[in-house]
PDB file of C-alpha atoms in Angstrom:
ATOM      1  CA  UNK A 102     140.792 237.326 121.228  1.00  0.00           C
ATOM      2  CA  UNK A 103     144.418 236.231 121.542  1.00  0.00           C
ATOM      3  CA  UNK A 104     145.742 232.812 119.667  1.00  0.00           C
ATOM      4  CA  UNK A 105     147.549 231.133 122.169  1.00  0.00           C
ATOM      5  CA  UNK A 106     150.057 227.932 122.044  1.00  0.00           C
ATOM      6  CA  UNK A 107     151.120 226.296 125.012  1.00  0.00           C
ATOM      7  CA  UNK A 108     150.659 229.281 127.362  1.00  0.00           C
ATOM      8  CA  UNK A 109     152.213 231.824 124.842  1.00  0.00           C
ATOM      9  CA  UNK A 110     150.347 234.556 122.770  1.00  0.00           C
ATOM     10  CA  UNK A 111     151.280 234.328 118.742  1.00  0.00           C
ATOM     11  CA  UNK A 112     148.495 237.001 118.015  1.00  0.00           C
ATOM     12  CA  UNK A 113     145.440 238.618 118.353  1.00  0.00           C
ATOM     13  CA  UNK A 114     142.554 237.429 116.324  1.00  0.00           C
ATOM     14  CA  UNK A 115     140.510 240.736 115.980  1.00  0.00           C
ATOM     15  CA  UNK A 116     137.810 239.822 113.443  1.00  0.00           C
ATOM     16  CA  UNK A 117     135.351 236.679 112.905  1.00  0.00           C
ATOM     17  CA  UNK A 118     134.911 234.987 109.393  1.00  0.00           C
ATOM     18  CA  UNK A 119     131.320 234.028 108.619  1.00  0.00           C
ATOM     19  CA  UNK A 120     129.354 232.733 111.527  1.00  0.00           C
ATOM     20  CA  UNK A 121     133.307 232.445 113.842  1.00  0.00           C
ATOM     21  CA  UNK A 122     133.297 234.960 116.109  1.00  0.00           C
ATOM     22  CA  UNK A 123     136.961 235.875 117.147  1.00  0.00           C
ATOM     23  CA  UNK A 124     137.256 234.212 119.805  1.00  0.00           C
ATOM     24  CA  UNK A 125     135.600 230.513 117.579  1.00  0.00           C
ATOM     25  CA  UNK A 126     138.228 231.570 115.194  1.00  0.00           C
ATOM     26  CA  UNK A 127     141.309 232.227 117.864  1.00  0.00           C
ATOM     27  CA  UNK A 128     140.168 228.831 119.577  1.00  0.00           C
ATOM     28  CA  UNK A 129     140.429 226.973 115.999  1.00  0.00           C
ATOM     29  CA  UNK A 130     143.388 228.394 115.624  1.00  0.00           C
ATOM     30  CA  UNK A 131     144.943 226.761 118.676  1.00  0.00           C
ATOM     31  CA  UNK A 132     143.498 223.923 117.973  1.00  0.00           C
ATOM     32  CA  UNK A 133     144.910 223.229 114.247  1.00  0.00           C
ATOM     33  CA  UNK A 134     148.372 224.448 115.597  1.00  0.00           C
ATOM     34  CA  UNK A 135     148.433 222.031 118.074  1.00  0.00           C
ATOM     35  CA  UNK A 136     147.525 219.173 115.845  1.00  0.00           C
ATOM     36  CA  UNK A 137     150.933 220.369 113.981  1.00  0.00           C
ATOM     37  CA  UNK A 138     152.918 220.855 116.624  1.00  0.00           C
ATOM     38  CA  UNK A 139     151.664 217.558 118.568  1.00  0.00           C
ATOM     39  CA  UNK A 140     152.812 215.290 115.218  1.00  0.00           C
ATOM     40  CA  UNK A 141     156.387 214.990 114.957  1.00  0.00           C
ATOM     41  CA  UNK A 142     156.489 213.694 111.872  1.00  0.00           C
ATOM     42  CA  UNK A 143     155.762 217.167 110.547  1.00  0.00           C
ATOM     43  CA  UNK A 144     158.405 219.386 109.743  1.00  0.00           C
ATOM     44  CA  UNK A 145     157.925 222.759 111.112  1.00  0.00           C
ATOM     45  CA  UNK A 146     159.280 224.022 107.531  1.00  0.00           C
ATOM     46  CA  UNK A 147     156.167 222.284 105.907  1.00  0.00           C
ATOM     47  CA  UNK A 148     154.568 225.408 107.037  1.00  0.00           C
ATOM     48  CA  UNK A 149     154.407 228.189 104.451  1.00  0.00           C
ATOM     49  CA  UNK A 150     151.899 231.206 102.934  1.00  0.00           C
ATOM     50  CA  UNK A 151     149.494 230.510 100.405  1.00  0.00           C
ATOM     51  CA  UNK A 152     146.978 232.407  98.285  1.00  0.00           C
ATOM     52  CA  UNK A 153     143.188 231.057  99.303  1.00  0.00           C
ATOM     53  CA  UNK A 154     141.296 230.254  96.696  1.00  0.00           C
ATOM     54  CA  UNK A 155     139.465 232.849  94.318  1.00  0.00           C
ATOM     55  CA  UNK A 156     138.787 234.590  97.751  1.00  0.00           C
ATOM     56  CA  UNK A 157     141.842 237.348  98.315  1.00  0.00           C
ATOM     57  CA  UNK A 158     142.751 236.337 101.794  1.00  0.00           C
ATOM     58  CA  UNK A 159     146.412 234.640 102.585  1.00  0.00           C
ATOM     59  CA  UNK A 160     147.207 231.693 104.944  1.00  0.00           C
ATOM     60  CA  UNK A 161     149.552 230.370 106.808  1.00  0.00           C
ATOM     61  CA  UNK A 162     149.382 226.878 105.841  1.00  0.00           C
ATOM     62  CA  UNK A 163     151.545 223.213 106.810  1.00  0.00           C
ATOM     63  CA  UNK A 164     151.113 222.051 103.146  1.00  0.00           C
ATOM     64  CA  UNK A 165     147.522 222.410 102.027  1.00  0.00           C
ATOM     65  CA  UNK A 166     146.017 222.250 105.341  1.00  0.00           C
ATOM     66  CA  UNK A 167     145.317 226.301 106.663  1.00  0.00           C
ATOM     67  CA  UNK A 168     146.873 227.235 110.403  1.00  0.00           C
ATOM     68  CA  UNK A 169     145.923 230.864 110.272  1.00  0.00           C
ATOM     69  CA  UNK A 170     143.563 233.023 107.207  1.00  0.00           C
ATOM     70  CA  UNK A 171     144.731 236.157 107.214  1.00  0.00           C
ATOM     71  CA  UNK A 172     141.335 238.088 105.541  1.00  0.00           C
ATOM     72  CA  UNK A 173     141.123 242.075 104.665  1.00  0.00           C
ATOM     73  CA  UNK A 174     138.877 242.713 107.644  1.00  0.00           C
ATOM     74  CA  UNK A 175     142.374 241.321 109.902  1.00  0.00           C
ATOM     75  CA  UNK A 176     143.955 244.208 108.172  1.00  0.00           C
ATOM     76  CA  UNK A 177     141.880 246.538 108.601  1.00  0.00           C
ATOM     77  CA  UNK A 178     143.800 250.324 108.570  1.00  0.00           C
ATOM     78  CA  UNK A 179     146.895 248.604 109.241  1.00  0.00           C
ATOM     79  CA  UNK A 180     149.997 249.547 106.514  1.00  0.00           C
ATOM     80  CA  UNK A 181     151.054 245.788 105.878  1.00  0.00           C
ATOM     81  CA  UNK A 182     149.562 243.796 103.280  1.00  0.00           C
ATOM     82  CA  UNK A 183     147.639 240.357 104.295  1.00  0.00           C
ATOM     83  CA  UNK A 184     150.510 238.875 102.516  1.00  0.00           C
ATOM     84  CA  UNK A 185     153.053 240.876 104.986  1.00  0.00           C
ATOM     85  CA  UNK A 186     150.783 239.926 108.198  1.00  0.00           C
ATOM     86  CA  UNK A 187     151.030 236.262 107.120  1.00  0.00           C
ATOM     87  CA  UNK A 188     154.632 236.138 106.868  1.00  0.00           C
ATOM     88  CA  UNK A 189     155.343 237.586 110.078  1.00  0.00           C
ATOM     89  CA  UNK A 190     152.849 235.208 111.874  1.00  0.00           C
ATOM     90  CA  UNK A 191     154.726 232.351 110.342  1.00  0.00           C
ATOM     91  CA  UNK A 192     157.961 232.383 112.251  1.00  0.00           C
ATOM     92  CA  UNK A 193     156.384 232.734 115.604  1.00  0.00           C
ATOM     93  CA  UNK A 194     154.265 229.656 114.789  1.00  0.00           C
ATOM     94  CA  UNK A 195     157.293 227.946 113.401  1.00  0.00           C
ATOM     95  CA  UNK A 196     158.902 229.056 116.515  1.00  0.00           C
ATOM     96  CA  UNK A 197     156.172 228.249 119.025  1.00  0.00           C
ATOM     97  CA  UNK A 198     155.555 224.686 117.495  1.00  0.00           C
ATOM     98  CA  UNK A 199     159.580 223.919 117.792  1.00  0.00           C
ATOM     99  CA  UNK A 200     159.397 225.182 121.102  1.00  0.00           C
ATOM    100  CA  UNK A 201     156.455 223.189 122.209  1.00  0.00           C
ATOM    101  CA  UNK A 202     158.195 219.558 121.016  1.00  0.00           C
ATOM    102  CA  UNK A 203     161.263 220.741 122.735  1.00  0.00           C
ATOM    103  CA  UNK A 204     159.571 221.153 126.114  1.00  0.00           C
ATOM    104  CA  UNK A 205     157.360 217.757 126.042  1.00  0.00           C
ATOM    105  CA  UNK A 206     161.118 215.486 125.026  1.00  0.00           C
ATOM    106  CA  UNK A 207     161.401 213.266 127.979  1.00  0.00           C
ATOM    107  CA  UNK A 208     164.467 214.658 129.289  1.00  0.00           C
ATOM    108  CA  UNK A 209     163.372 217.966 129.117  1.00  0.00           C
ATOM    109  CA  UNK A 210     160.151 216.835 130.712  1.00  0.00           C
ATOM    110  CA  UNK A 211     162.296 215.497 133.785  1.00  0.00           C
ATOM    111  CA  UNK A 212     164.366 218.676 134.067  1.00  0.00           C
ATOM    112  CA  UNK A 213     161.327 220.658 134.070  1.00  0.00           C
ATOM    113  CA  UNK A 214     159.435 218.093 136.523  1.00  0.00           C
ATOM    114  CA  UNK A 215     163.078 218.920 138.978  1.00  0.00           C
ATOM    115  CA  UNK A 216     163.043 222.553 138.735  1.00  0.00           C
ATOM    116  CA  UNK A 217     159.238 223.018 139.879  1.00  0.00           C
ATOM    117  CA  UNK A 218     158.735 224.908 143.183  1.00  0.00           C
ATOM    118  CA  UNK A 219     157.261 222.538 145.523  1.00  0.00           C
TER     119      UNK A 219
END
């Protein structure tokens, strides 16, 4: 199941956690990424990687609240750590979250509105 913001893929959510099946966990994904990219007052560098609890998985976080848990199943026979995987999902959801309050500023709104095909 694919993690998508605003039309665009960040990543594929291959595994469940508990009772989430991939595609409960790629749709609370969105969801918590949108809450953070829908707040302005919420710096996009807010978001960082942090250790979960006495558990051995590593999210991407904005402050304490978790965007993305990054578990050993998510690894799986992949090379990179869970640590590795987190940092480069990061930046794209950094990226995607800058890119989605850049589209939705008014003038940018009205350019976009001008350059639809009618």
């Amino acid at each position: 199941m694919k993690a998508i913001n605003d039309g665009e893929v960040l990543f594929e959510v291959r595994e469940g956690i508990g009772s989430f099946t991939p595609e409960e966990r790629a749709a609370a994904i969105q969801r918590r990424i949108l809450q953070v990219a829908e707040d302005e007052d919420i710096p996009v560098e807010s978001i960082t990687i942090k250790r979960v609890g006495d558990r051995d998985n590593v999210s991407v976080v904005q402050d304490n609240r978790p965007l993305v848990t990054i578990t050993k199943a998510d690894v799986g026979d992949r090379l990179e750590t869970q640590e590795e995987i987190a940092i480069e999902l990061a930046q794209p959801i950094r990226e995607a979250i800058t890119r989605y309050r850049q589209d939705r500023v008014p003038q940018n709104l009205l350019k976009n509105i001008a350059n639809c095909p009618q």
